[in-house]
């Protein structure tokens, strides 16, 4: 059965690689290895059935599909970051759980 969405790790790797135009810098930002970034991007490209980057000697360049996907997923990634920050700012254990 095919999963419904890409993983957060794949999306984080994609956004970071697009921002830095390099797997090495994306790996440093996300505190993972360059090969982990490469695997996440390869997995995302396989899942989507699209190449997202053109790999060049000077770095990465988004394909048209990659640029479209970046723009389409940017609001969702920002919403996840915002929701996470808001929840973390509450402190404590998150409140009472009533069963």
Short mmCIF file of N, CA and C in Angstrom, two decimals:
data_model
loop_
_atom_site.label_atom_id
_atom_site.label_comp_id
_atom_site.label_asym_id
_atom_site.label_seq_id
_atom_site.Cartn_x
_atom_site.Cartn_y
_atom_site.Cartn_z
N UNK A 1 0.84 -1.18 0.00
CA UNK A 1 0.00 0.00 0.00
C UNK A 1 0.88 1.24 0.00
N UNK A 2 0.57 2.17 -0.85
CA UNK A 2 1.36 3.40 -0.97
C UNK A 2 0.99 4.36 0.15
N UNK A 3 1.99 4.96 0.75
CA UNK A 3 1.74 5.95 1.82
C UNK A 3 1.09 7.19 1.21
N UNK A 4 0.39 7.94 2.04
CA UNK A 4 -0.37 9.08 1.56
C UNK A 4 0.46 10.34 1.37
N UNK A 5 1.51 10.49 2.16
CA UNK A 5 2.32 11.71 2.12
C UNK A 5 3.80 11.36 2.25
N UNK A 6 4.65 12.26 1.79
CA UNK A 6 6.08 12.09 2.06
C UNK A 6 6.34 12.22 3.56
N UNK A 7 7.48 11.72 4.00
CA UNK A 7 7.81 11.85 5.41
C UNK A 7 8.27 13.28 5.72
N UNK A 8 8.17 13.65 6.97
CA UNK A 8 8.67 14.96 7.41
C UNK A 8 10.17 15.05 7.17
N UNK A 9 10.88 13.96 7.39
CA UNK A 9 12.33 13.95 7.15
C UNK A 9 12.65 14.25 5.69
N UNK A 10 11.88 13.66 4.78
CA UNK A 10 12.09 13.94 3.36
C UNK A 10 11.80 15.40 3.04
N UNK A 11 10.72 15.92 3.59
CA UNK A 11 10.37 17.32 3.32
C UNK A 11 11.38 18.27 3.93
N UNK A 12 11.85 17.98 5.15
CA UNK A 12 12.88 18.82 5.76
C UNK A 12 14.15 18.82 4.93
N UNK A 13 14.55 17.65 4.47
CA UNK A 13 15.76 17.54 3.64
C UNK A 13 15.58 18.32 2.35
N UNK A 14 14.42 18.20 1.74
CA UNK A 14 14.14 18.91 0.49
C UNK A 14 14.20 20.42 0.69
N UNK A 15 13.53 20.92 1.71
CA UNK A 15 13.51 22.37 1.95
C UNK A 15 14.90 22.90 2.29
N UNK A 16 15.64 22.17 3.09
CA UNK A 16 16.99 22.61 3.46
C UNK A 16 17.93 22.57 2.26
N UNK A 17 17.86 21.51 1.46
CA UNK A 17 18.70 21.41 0.27
C UNK A 17 18.36 22.51 -0.73
N UNK A 18 17.08 22.83 -0.86
CA UNK A 18 16.67 23.90 -1.76
C UNK A 18 17.18 25.25 -1.26
N UNK A 19 17.11 25.45 0.05
CA UNK A 19 17.58 26.71 0.64
C UNK A 19 19.08 26.90 0.44
N UNK A 20 19.84 25.86 0.67
CA UNK A 20 21.30 25.95 0.61
C UNK A 20 21.87 25.61 -0.76
N UNK A 21 21.05 25.01 -1.62
CA UNK A 21 21.50 24.54 -2.93
C UNK A 21 22.68 23.59 -2.81
N UNK A 22 22.68 22.81 -1.73
CA UNK A 22 23.77 21.85 -1.50
C UNK A 22 23.32 20.83 -0.45
N UNK A 23 23.63 19.57 -0.70
CA UNK A 23 23.33 18.53 0.27
C UNK A 23 24.20 18.66 1.51
N UNK A 24 25.45 19.09 1.33
CA UNK A 24 26.37 19.20 2.46
C UNK A 24 25.87 20.22 3.48
N UNK A 25 25.45 21.37 3.02
CA UNK A 25 24.95 22.41 3.93
C UNK A 25 23.62 21.99 4.55
N UNK A 26 22.78 21.32 3.79
CA UNK A 26 21.52 20.81 4.33
C UNK A 26 21.80 19.81 5.45
N UNK A 27 22.78 18.95 5.23
CA UNK A 27 23.15 17.96 6.25
C UNK A 27 23.63 18.64 7.52
N UNK A 28 24.45 19.67 7.38
CA UNK A 28 24.93 20.40 8.56
C UNK A 28 23.77 21.05 9.30
N UNK A 29 22.87 21.68 8.56
CA UNK A 29 21.73 22.35 9.19
C UNK A 29 20.85 21.37 9.96
N UNK A 30 20.65 20.18 9.40
CA UNK A 30 19.75 19.20 10.01
C UNK A 30 20.46 18.19 10.91
N UNK A 31 21.78 18.35 11.06
CA UNK A 31 22.59 17.47 11.92
C UNK A 31 22.47 16.00 11.52
N UNK A 32 22.58 15.77 10.22
CA UNK A 32 22.59 14.41 9.68
C UNK A 32 23.73 14.31 8.68
N UNK A 33 23.96 13.13 8.15
CA UNK A 33 25.01 12.97 7.15
C UNK A 33 24.53 13.41 5.77
N UNK A 34 25.49 13.69 4.91
CA UNK A 34 25.16 14.05 3.54
C UNK A 34 24.44 12.89 2.84
N UNK A 35 24.85 11.67 3.15
CA UNK A 35 24.20 10.52 2.52
C UNK A 35 22.75 10.38 2.99
N UNK A 36 22.45 10.79 4.22
CA UNK A 36 21.06 10.77 4.70
C UNK A 36 20.22 11.76 3.90
N UNK A 37 20.76 12.94 3.65
CA UNK A 37 20.04 13.93 2.83
C UNK A 37 19.81 13.36 1.44
N UNK A 38 20.84 12.79 0.86
CA UNK A 38 20.74 12.20 -0.47
C UNK A 38 19.67 11.11 -0.52
N UNK A 39 19.62 10.25 0.50
CA UNK A 39 18.61 9.19 0.56
C UNK A 39 17.21 9.77 0.70
N UNK A 40 17.07 10.80 1.53
CA UNK A 40 15.75 11.43 1.70
C UNK A 40 15.27 12.06 0.39
N UNK A 41 16.17 12.73 -0.30
CA UNK A 41 15.80 13.37 -1.57
C UNK A 41 15.45 12.30 -2.61
N UNK A 42 16.27 11.24 -2.68
CA UNK A 42 16.00 10.15 -3.62
C UNK A 42 14.64 9.51 -3.32
N UNK A 43 14.34 9.31 -2.04
CA UNK A 43 13.06 8.74 -1.65
C UNK A 43 11.90 9.64 -2.04
N UNK A 44 12.07 10.94 -1.83
CA UNK A 44 11.02 11.90 -2.19
C UNK A 44 10.82 11.94 -3.70
N UNK A 45 11.93 11.95 -4.44
CA UNK A 45 11.82 11.96 -5.91
C UNK A 45 11.14 10.69 -6.41
N UNK A 46 11.46 9.55 -5.80
CA UNK A 46 10.82 8.30 -6.20
C UNK A 46 9.33 8.33 -5.87
N UNK A 47 9.01 8.82 -4.68
CA UNK A 47 7.61 8.90 -4.25
C UNK A 47 6.80 9.79 -5.20
N UNK A 48 7.37 10.94 -5.56
CA UNK A 48 6.67 11.90 -6.41
C UNK A 48 6.73 11.53 -7.90
N UNK A 49 7.71 10.70 -8.25
CA UNK A 49 7.88 10.37 -9.67
C UNK A 49 8.43 11.53 -10.47
N UNK A 50 9.17 12.41 -9.80
CA UNK A 50 9.72 13.62 -10.42
C UNK A 50 11.12 13.87 -9.90
N UNK A 51 11.99 14.35 -10.76
CA UNK A 51 13.29 14.85 -10.31
C UNK A 51 13.06 16.25 -9.75
N UNK A 52 13.59 16.51 -8.56
CA UNK A 52 13.40 17.80 -7.91
C UNK A 52 14.61 18.71 -8.06
N UNK A 53 15.79 18.10 -8.27
CA UNK A 53 17.02 18.87 -8.38
C UNK A 53 17.80 18.45 -9.62
N UNK A 54 18.52 19.39 -10.17
CA UNK A 54 19.56 19.12 -11.16
C UNK A 54 20.85 19.20 -10.38
N UNK A 55 21.60 18.12 -10.40
CA UNK A 55 22.86 18.07 -9.67
C UNK A 55 23.97 18.56 -10.58
N UNK A 56 24.65 19.62 -10.16
CA UNK A 56 25.75 20.21 -10.93
C UNK A 56 27.02 20.20 -10.09
N UNK A 57 28.14 20.40 -10.74
CA UNK A 57 29.42 20.44 -10.02
C UNK A 57 29.45 21.60 -9.03
N UNK A 58 28.72 22.66 -9.32
CA UNK A 58 28.72 23.85 -8.46
C UNK A 58 27.62 23.81 -7.40
N UNK A 59 26.80 22.78 -7.40
CA UNK A 59 25.73 22.68 -6.41
C UNK A 59 24.45 22.16 -7.03
N UNK A 60 23.36 22.45 -6.38
CA UNK A 60 22.05 21.98 -6.81
C UNK A 60 21.25 23.11 -7.44
N UNK A 61 20.38 22.73 -8.35
CA UNK A 61 19.44 23.68 -8.94
C UNK A 61 18.09 22.99 -8.97
N UNK A 62 17.06 23.69 -8.54
CA UNK A 62 15.72 23.11 -8.58
C UNK A 62 15.26 22.93 -10.02
N UNK A 63 14.60 21.81 -10.29
CA UNK A 63 13.93 21.65 -11.57
C UNK A 63 12.65 22.48 -11.52
N UNK A 64 11.94 22.57 -12.63
CA UNK A 64 10.65 23.27 -12.60
C UNK A 64 9.70 22.58 -11.63
N UNK A 65 9.71 21.24 -11.65
CA UNK A 65 8.86 20.49 -10.71
C UNK A 65 9.29 20.76 -9.27
N UNK A 66 10.60 20.82 -9.03
CA UNK A 66 11.11 21.10 -7.69
C UNK A 66 10.70 22.47 -7.20
N UNK A 67 10.80 23.48 -8.07
CA UNK A 67 10.41 24.84 -7.69
C UNK A 67 8.92 24.91 -7.39
N UNK A 68 8.12 24.23 -8.21
CA UNK A 68 6.68 24.21 -7.98
C UNK A 68 6.35 23.53 -6.65
N UNK A 69 7.01 22.41 -6.38
CA UNK A 69 6.76 21.67 -5.14
C UNK A 69 7.22 22.46 -3.92
N UNK A 70 8.36 23.14 -4.04
CA UNK A 70 8.85 23.97 -2.94
C UNK A 70 7.84 25.05 -2.60
N UNK A 71 7.35 25.75 -3.60
CA UNK A 71 6.37 26.82 -3.36
C UNK A 71 5.06 26.27 -2.80
N UNK A 72 4.67 25.09 -3.25
CA UNK A 72 3.41 24.50 -2.78
C UNK A 72 3.51 23.98 -1.35
N UNK A 73 4.69 23.50 -0.95
CA UNK A 73 4.83 22.92 0.39
C UNK A 73 5.32 23.91 1.44
N UNK A 74 5.79 25.05 1.00
CA UNK A 74 6.33 26.05 1.94
C UNK A 74 5.30 26.45 3.01
N UNK A 75 4.04 26.77 2.65
CA UNK A 75 3.08 27.14 3.70
C UNK A 75 2.83 26.02 4.72
N UNK A 76 2.78 24.78 4.26
CA UNK A 76 2.55 23.66 5.18
C UNK A 76 3.72 23.50 6.13
N UNK A 77 4.94 23.64 5.63
CA UNK A 77 6.12 23.52 6.49
C UNK A 77 6.14 24.66 7.51
N UNK A 78 5.79 25.87 7.08
CA UNK A 78 5.75 27.01 7.99
C UNK A 78 4.68 26.79 9.07
N UNK A 79 3.55 26.22 8.68
CA UNK A 79 2.48 25.95 9.65
C UNK A 79 2.92 24.91 10.68
N UNK A 80 3.63 23.87 10.24
CA UNK A 80 4.14 22.87 11.18
C UNK A 80 5.15 23.47 12.15
N UNK A 81 6.05 24.31 11.64
CA UNK A 81 7.03 24.96 12.50
C UNK A 81 6.35 25.87 13.51
N UNK A 82 5.35 26.62 13.06
CA UNK A 82 4.63 27.53 13.95
C UNK A 82 3.86 26.77 15.02
N UNK A 83 3.16 25.72 14.64
CA UNK A 83 2.40 24.92 15.60
C UNK A 83 3.33 24.29 16.63
N UNK A 84 4.48 23.82 16.19
CA UNK A 84 5.45 23.21 17.10
C UNK A 84 5.99 24.24 18.08
N UNK A 85 6.34 25.41 17.58
CA UNK A 85 6.86 26.48 18.45
C UNK A 85 5.81 26.91 19.47
N UNK A 86 4.56 27.04 19.03
CA UNK A 86 3.50 27.44 19.94
C UNK A 86 3.31 26.42 21.05
N UNK A 87 3.27 25.16 20.69
CA UNK A 87 3.08 24.12 21.68
C UNK A 87 4.24 24.06 22.66
N UNK A 88 5.45 24.20 22.15
CA UNK A 88 6.63 24.15 23.01
C UNK A 88 6.69 25.34 23.95
N UNK A 89 6.10 26.47 23.57
CA UNK A 89 6.13 27.65 24.42
C UNK A 89 5.19 27.53 25.62
N UNK A 90 4.27 26.57 25.59
CA UNK A 90 3.37 26.37 26.72
C UNK A 90 4.10 25.86 27.94
N UNK A 91 5.18 25.15 27.74
CA UNK A 91 5.95 24.62 28.87
C UNK A 91 5.21 23.52 29.59
N UNK A 92 5.78 23.06 30.65
CA UNK A 92 5.14 22.01 31.45
C UNK A 92 4.99 20.72 30.68
N UNK A 93 4.01 19.94 31.10
CA UNK A 93 3.81 18.64 30.46
C UNK A 93 2.65 18.66 29.48
N UNK A 94 2.17 19.82 29.11
CA UNK A 94 1.11 19.91 28.11
C UNK A 94 -0.29 19.92 28.67
N UNK A 95 -0.44 19.92 29.98
CA UNK A 95 -1.77 19.99 30.56
C UNK A 95 -2.32 18.63 30.96
N UNK A 96 -3.53 18.65 31.48
CA UNK A 96 -4.17 17.44 31.99
C UNK A 96 -4.77 16.64 30.85
N UNK A 97 -4.73 15.34 31.00
CA UNK A 97 -5.35 14.43 30.05
C UNK A 97 -6.52 13.77 30.75
N UNK A 98 -7.72 14.02 30.28
CA UNK A 98 -8.91 13.41 30.86
C UNK A 98 -9.30 12.21 30.02
N UNK A 99 -9.43 11.07 30.69
CA UNK A 99 -9.82 9.84 30.00
C UNK A 99 -11.23 9.46 30.34
#
